[in-house]
Short mmCIF file of C-alpha atoms in Angstrom, two decimals:
data_model
loop_
_atom_site.label_atom_id
_atom_site.label_comp_id
_atom_site.label_asym_id
_atom_site.label_seq_id
_atom_site.Cartn_x
_atom_site.Cartn_y
_atom_site.Cartn_z
CA TYR A 1 20.43 -114.05 -102.46
CA TYR A 2 18.06 -111.42 -101.11
CA ILE A 3 20.50 -108.70 -102.09
CA MET A 4 20.76 -110.12 -105.61
CA ALA A 5 16.97 -110.37 -105.87
CA MET A 6 16.61 -106.84 -104.52
CA GLU A 7 19.03 -105.58 -107.16
CA LEU A 8 16.80 -107.24 -109.76
CA GLY A 9 13.82 -105.28 -108.42
CA SER A 10 12.18 -107.79 -106.07
CA ILE A 11 10.04 -105.96 -103.54
CA LEU A 12 9.56 -109.24 -101.65
CA ALA A 13 13.34 -109.56 -101.26
CA ILE A 14 13.49 -106.05 -99.77
CA HIS A 15 10.71 -106.98 -97.35
CA LYS A 16 12.47 -110.24 -96.41
CA LEU A 17 15.67 -108.30 -95.70
CA GLY A 18 13.66 -106.17 -93.29
CA ASN A 19 12.42 -109.36 -91.63
CA PHE A 20 15.96 -110.71 -91.40
CA TYR A 21 17.29 -107.57 -89.73
CA TYR A 22 14.35 -107.57 -87.31
CA LYS A 23 15.15 -111.14 -86.26
CA ILE A 24 18.79 -110.32 -85.51
CA GLY A 25 17.87 -107.10 -83.67
CA ASP A 26 19.39 -104.68 -86.20
CA TYR A 27 16.50 -102.20 -86.12
CA MET A 28 18.24 -99.49 -88.14
CA ASN A 29 18.57 -101.79 -91.15
CA MET A 30 15.11 -103.20 -90.48
CA PHE A 31 13.64 -99.69 -90.74
CA ASN A 32 15.65 -98.94 -93.88
CA TYR A 33 14.51 -102.05 -95.74
CA TYR A 34 10.90 -101.86 -94.59
CA ARG A 35 10.71 -98.20 -95.61
CA MET A 36 12.28 -99.01 -98.95
CA ALA A 37 9.65 -101.72 -99.52
CA ILE A 38 6.87 -99.43 -98.29
CA ASN A 39 7.91 -96.77 -100.79
CA LEU A 40 7.42 -99.44 -103.46
CA GLY A 41 3.94 -100.27 -102.14
CA CYS A 42 4.65 -103.38 -100.06
CA GLU A 43 1.69 -103.76 -97.72
CA HIS A 44 3.43 -106.54 -95.79
CA SER A 45 6.20 -104.17 -94.75
CA MET A 46 3.58 -101.65 -93.69
CA VAL A 47 2.01 -104.27 -91.42
CA GLU A 48 5.36 -105.45 -90.05
CA LEU A 49 6.43 -101.91 -89.23
CA GLY A 50 3.04 -101.28 -87.63
CA CYS A 51 3.49 -104.40 -85.50
CA PHE A 52 6.97 -103.27 -84.49
CA TYR A 53 5.67 -99.88 -83.40
CA GLU A 54 2.84 -101.58 -81.54
CA LYS A 55 5.37 -103.77 -79.73
CA ILE A 56 7.35 -100.74 -78.53
CA LYS A 57 4.09 -99.00 -77.53
CA ASP A 58 4.29 -96.28 -80.22
CA HIS A 59 0.61 -96.48 -81.05
CA GLU A 60 0.54 -93.36 -83.21
CA ASN A 61 3.06 -94.81 -85.67
CA ALA A 62 1.53 -98.29 -85.42
CA ILE A 63 -1.84 -96.94 -86.54
CA LYS A 64 -0.17 -94.86 -89.26
CA TYR A 65 1.33 -97.96 -90.88
CA PHE A 66 -1.73 -100.14 -90.32
CA LYS A 67 -3.82 -97.46 -92.07
CA LEU A 68 -1.44 -97.41 -95.02
CA ALA A 69 -1.80 -101.19 -95.38
CA ALA A 70 -5.57 -101.02 -94.84
CA LYS A 71 -5.84 -98.62 -97.79
CA LEU A 72 -4.41 -101.48 -99.85
CA ASN A 73 -7.11 -103.79 -98.42
CA ASN A 74 -4.79 -105.77 -96.19
CA PRO A 75 -7.18 -107.72 -93.91
CA PHE A 76 -4.71 -108.05 -91.02
CA ALA A 77 -4.17 -104.28 -90.96
CA ILE A 78 -7.92 -103.68 -90.98
CA ILE A 79 -8.35 -106.03 -88.01
CA LYS A 80 -5.48 -104.34 -86.13
CA ILE A 81 -7.07 -100.91 -86.61
CA GLY A 82 -10.44 -102.23 -85.43
CA SER A 83 -8.81 -103.80 -82.37
CA TYR A 84 -7.05 -100.55 -81.53
CA TYR A 85 -10.21 -98.46 -81.70
CA ARG A 86 -12.10 -101.06 -79.72
CA LYS A 87 -9.63 -100.64 -76.86
CA ILE A 88 -9.99 -96.88 -76.58
#
């Protein structure tokens, strides 16, 4: 159903596909769907990708995606950026 919803233009469906692929460990598809959603302005995908990069200790990319989401006033992203700068 996510594919059908995506074909109808649902950004949320694209994001949820990214979540699905993350959960099953298919990171290539996860990246593809999150990036697709990000290109359509999905702040949730920006945060999820930031969290993924944070998990694999790629702090430069984590901050990059948190900043993108923060520009859209995502409160979680703003907190994550603050936490990062507090640590350094």
